[in-house]
Amino acid sequence: MEAAAKIQRQMVRLRGRSYVAFVFVPTVPIQDWLAEIDATIARSPGFFVGRPVVIDLSSVDLSQSGIGHLLTSLQDRNIRVLGIEGVEEGRLTPMMPPLLSGGRSCVVEPAAPKKAEAKTDAKPTSLLLENPVRSGQTVIFPEGDVTILGSVGSGAEVVAGGSIHIYGALRGRAMAGVNGHTSARIYCQKIEAELLAIDGFYQTADDIDAALRGRPAQAWLQGNTMRITALN
């Protein structure tokens, strides 16, 4: 007699999901590189809090113990290391973050964002937002320029592959040229930004000239230096 009920095996449900992370590329001497990290944290406390980080070791030649010391140093700074790349697997221990490969350049997105997307069949080269970007929201548009007719609130973030045009106050973060577009610029009618970045070069609120705050301004790259000036 067959069993009244058959035990069914329940398959493990797997889903693919992508996450974005900061990629740190340490340079020697490591202590000087860590000092730069400390300076960034001092200027913008909490900038790396809750953000996953990948360590690219392709520019340094560290032993297994050296890698362990680097990871400990970052952990002491409350920096979470999601994975490691650019090193031989034999130099990692089972207790270290996993070796990663195949990563692609991408924009950085905070946890649980509200994302604005262009909803057209053809991929556009610009995005126009008529409403303000409120605190906690993130706008990510790697294909081109972003234009915002309102303001960008404190704690909000705008990320663009091209330039960013804000016709109101910029109180949050603006990151332009994220796909290597070094000629991208950031424009706003009232600069009170927490952070400005173009192609990975950035300035925090403390770096912005106090004489510019509350005024129309623009930011662009001059070599490896970000320039911020009044916008006439």
Coordinates of C-alpha atoms in Angstrom, one line a residue:
M1 CA 0.0 0.0 0.0
E2 CA 1.3 3.3 -1.0
A3 CA 2.0 6.0 1.6
A4 CA -1.0 8.3 2.0
A5 CA 1.2 11.3 1.3
K6 CA 4.4 11.5 -0.6
I7 CA 7.2 13.7 0.9
Q8 CA 7.9 16.3 -1.8
R9 CA 11.3 17.8 -2.0
Q10 CA 11.1 21.6 -2.0
M11 CA 13.6 23.1 -4.3
V12 CA 15.8 25.9 -2.9
R13 CA 14.6 29.1 -4.5
L14 CA 17.5 31.1 -6.0
R15 CA 17.3 34.6 -7.4
G16 CA 19.9 36.7 -9.1
R17 CA 20.5 40.1 -7.7
S18 CA 23.2 42.7 -8.4
Y19 CA 24.7 45.1 -5.8
V20 CA 27.0 48.0 -6.3
A21 CA 30.0 48.9 -4.2
F22 CA 32.9 51.2 -3.8
V23 CA 36.1 49.9 -5.2
F24 CA 39.2 50.8 -3.2
V25 CA 42.5 50.6 -5.0
P26 CA 45.2 50.7 -2.3
T27 CA 48.6 52.1 -3.1
V28 CA 52.0 51.9 -1.3
P29 CA 52.9 52.9 1.3
I30 CA 49.7 51.5 2.7
Q31 CA 49.8 53.7 5.8
D32 CA 49.8 56.8 3.6
W33 CA 46.8 55.4 1.7
L34 CA 45.0 54.7 5.0
A35 CA 45.7 58.3 6.0
E36 CA 43.9 59.5 2.9
I37 CA 40.9 57.3 3.9
D38 CA 41.0 58.8 7.4
A39 CA 41.0 62.3 5.9
T40 CA 38.0 61.5 3.8
I41 CA 36.1 60.2 6.9
A42 CA 37.1 63.2 8.9
R43 CA 35.7 65.5 6.2
S44 CA 32.5 63.5 5.7
P45 CA 31.7 61.3 8.8
G46 CA 29.5 58.4 7.8
F47 CA 30.4 58.6 4.1
F48 CA 31.3 54.9 4.0
V49 CA 28.8 53.7 6.7
G50 CA 26.6 51.0 5.3
R51 CA 28.3 51.0 1.9
P52 CA 29.8 47.7 0.6
V53 CA 33.4 47.9 -0.5
V54 CA 35.5 45.8 -2.8
I55 CA 39.3 45.9 -2.5
D56 CA 41.3 45.8 -5.8
L57 CA 44.8 44.7 -4.9
S58 CA 46.1 44.7 -8.5
S59 CA 48.3 47.8 -7.8
V60 CA 50.1 46.4 -4.8
D61 CA 52.0 43.2 -3.9
L62 CA 50.8 42.2 -0.5
S63 CA 51.5 38.9 1.4
Q64 CA 48.7 37.0 3.0
S65 CA 49.5 38.6 6.4
G66 CA 49.6 42.0 4.7
I67 CA 46.2 41.5 3.2
G68 CA 44.9 40.5 6.6
H69 CA 46.4 43.6 8.2
L70 CA 44.8 45.8 5.5
L71 CA 41.4 44.2 6.1
T72 CA 41.7 44.7 9.8
S73 CA 42.6 48.3 9.4
L74 CA 39.5 48.9 7.2
Q75 CA 37.3 47.1 9.7
D76 CA 38.6 49.3 12.5
R77 CA 37.3 52.2 10.4
N78 CA 33.9 50.7 10.1
I79 CA 34.4 49.9 6.4
R80 CA 32.8 46.7 5.3
V81 CA 34.7 44.7 2.7
L82 CA 32.4 42.7 0.5
G83 CA 35.1 41.0 -1.6
I84 CA 38.6 41.2 -3.0
E85 CA 39.9 41.2 -6.6
G86 CA 43.2 41.6 -8.4
V87 CA 45.1 39.0 -6.3
E88 CA 45.9 35.3 -6.5
E89 CA 43.3 33.1 -4.6
G90 CA 46.2 31.3 -2.8
R91 CA 46.9 34.5 -0.9
L92 CA 43.5 34.6 0.7
T93 CA 42.4 32.6 3.8
P94 CA 38.9 31.1 4.2
M95 CA 38.2 33.8 6.8
M96 CA 38.8 36.6 4.3
P97 CA 36.1 38.0 2.0
P98 CA 35.8 36.0 -1.2
L99 CA 37.7 36.6 -4.4
L100 CA 35.6 38.3 -7.0
S101 CA 35.9 38.7 -10.8
G102 CA 34.0 40.1 -13.7
G103 CA 32.9 43.3 -12.0
R104 CA 31.8 46.2 -14.1
S105 CA 32.0 49.9 -13.5
C106 CA 28.7 51.2 -12.1
V107 CA 27.2 54.0 -10.2
V108 CA 26.9 53.8 -6.4
E109 CA 23.4 53.5 -4.9
P110 CA 22.5 53.6 -1.2
A111 CA 20.4 51.0 0.5
A112 CA 16.6 51.0 -0.1
P113 CA 16.6 53.9 -2.6
K114 CA 13.7 55.3 -4.6
K115 CA 15.0 55.3 -8.2
A116 CA 13.8 57.5 -11.0
E117 CA 13.9 55.9 -14.4
A118 CA 13.1 57.0 -17.9
K119 CA 10.2 55.0 -19.2
T120 CA 10.6 55.0 -23.0
D121 CA 11.3 52.2 -25.5
A122 CA 14.3 54.0 -26.9
K123 CA 17.1 54.6 -24.5
P124 CA 17.3 58.4 -23.9
T125 CA 20.4 60.4 -23.5
S126 CA 18.9 62.8 -21.0
L127 CA 16.5 62.7 -18.1
L128 CA 14.2 65.6 -17.0
L129 CA 12.6 65.6 -13.6
E130 CA 10.0 68.3 -12.9
N131 CA 9.7 67.4 -9.2
P132 CA 12.2 67.9 -6.4
V133 CA 14.4 65.0 -5.3
R134 CA 13.6 64.6 -1.7
S135 CA 15.7 63.4 1.2
G136 CA 16.4 59.7 1.0
Q137 CA 15.7 59.4 -2.7
T138 CA 18.3 58.5 -5.4
V139 CA 18.2 59.3 -9.1
I140 CA 20.5 57.1 -11.2
F141 CA 20.8 57.8 -14.9
P142 CA 24.2 56.5 -16.3
E143 CA 23.2 57.1 -20.0
G144 CA 23.5 60.9 -20.0
D145 CA 22.6 64.2 -18.5
V146 CA 20.1 64.8 -15.6
T147 CA 18.1 68.0 -15.4
I148 CA 16.1 68.7 -12.2
L149 CA 13.7 71.7 -12.2
G150 CA 13.3 71.6 -8.5
S151 CA 15.8 71.2 -5.6
V152 CA 17.8 68.2 -4.3
G153 CA 17.2 67.7 -0.6
S154 CA 19.7 66.9 2.1
G155 CA 20.4 63.2 2.1
A156 CA 19.2 62.8 -1.5
E157 CA 21.6 61.7 -4.3
V158 CA 21.7 62.3 -8.0
V159 CA 24.0 60.1 -10.2
A160 CA 24.5 60.8 -13.9
G161 CA 26.7 59.5 -16.7
G162 CA 26.9 63.1 -18.1
S163 CA 26.3 66.5 -16.5
I164 CA 23.8 67.4 -13.8
H165 CA 21.7 70.6 -14.0
I166 CA 19.7 71.6 -10.9
Y167 CA 17.4 74.6 -11.2
G168 CA 17.0 74.8 -7.5
A169 CA 19.1 74.3 -4.4
L170 CA 21.5 71.4 -4.2
R171 CA 21.6 70.2 -0.6
G172 CA 22.4 66.5 -1.1
R173 CA 24.9 64.7 -3.2
A174 CA 25.6 65.1 -7.0
M175 CA 27.8 62.7 -8.8
A176 CA 28.4 63.4 -12.5
G177 CA 30.5 61.7 -15.2
V178 CA 30.3 58.3 -13.5
N179 CA 31.2 56.4 -16.6
G180 CA 34.4 58.2 -17.2
H181 CA 33.0 61.4 -18.7
T182 CA 35.7 63.8 -17.5
S183 CA 34.1 66.8 -19.3
A184 CA 30.9 66.5 -17.3
R185 CA 29.8 69.4 -15.1
I186 CA 27.5 70.1 -12.2
Y187 CA 25.3 73.2 -12.3
C188 CA 23.0 74.5 -9.5
Q189 CA 21.2 77.7 -8.6
K190 CA 22.0 77.4 -4.9
I191 CA 25.0 75.3 -3.7
E192 CA 24.6 73.8 -0.3
A193 CA 25.9 70.4 -1.3
E194 CA 26.9 67.6 1.0
L195 CA 29.2 66.2 -1.8
L196 CA 30.1 66.9 -5.4
A197 CA 31.8 64.3 -7.6
I198 CA 32.9 64.1 -11.2
D199 CA 34.4 61.0 -12.6
G200 CA 35.4 59.8 -9.1
F201 CA 37.0 63.1 -8.0
Y202 CA 35.0 64.7 -5.2
Q203 CA 34.7 67.5 -2.7
T204 CA 32.6 67.4 0.5
A205 CA 30.8 70.3 2.1
D206 CA 33.9 71.3 4.1
D207 CA 35.9 71.6 0.9
I208 CA 33.5 74.1 -0.7
D209 CA 34.4 77.8 -0.4
A210 CA 32.1 79.3 2.2
A211 CA 31.8 82.4 -0.1
L212 CA 30.0 80.2 -2.7
R213 CA 27.4 78.7 -0.4
G214 CA 23.9 79.7 -1.2
R215 CA 24.9 81.1 -4.6
P216 CA 24.6 79.8 -8.2
A217 CA 27.7 77.6 -8.9
Q218 CA 29.2 75.2 -11.3
A219 CA 31.8 72.4 -10.8
W220 CA 34.1 70.8 -13.4
L221 CA 37.4 68.9 -13.6
Q222 CA 40.7 70.7 -14.4
G223 CA 43.1 67.8 -14.7
N224 CA 42.7 65.8 -11.5
T225 CA 41.4 68.7 -9.6
M226 CA 37.7 69.7 -9.1
R227 CA 37.0 73.4 -9.6
I228 CA 33.9 75.1 -8.1
T229 CA 33.1 78.6 -9.1
A230 CA 30.2 81.1 -9.1
L231 CA 27.8 80.8 -12.0
N232 CA 27.1 84.1 -13.6

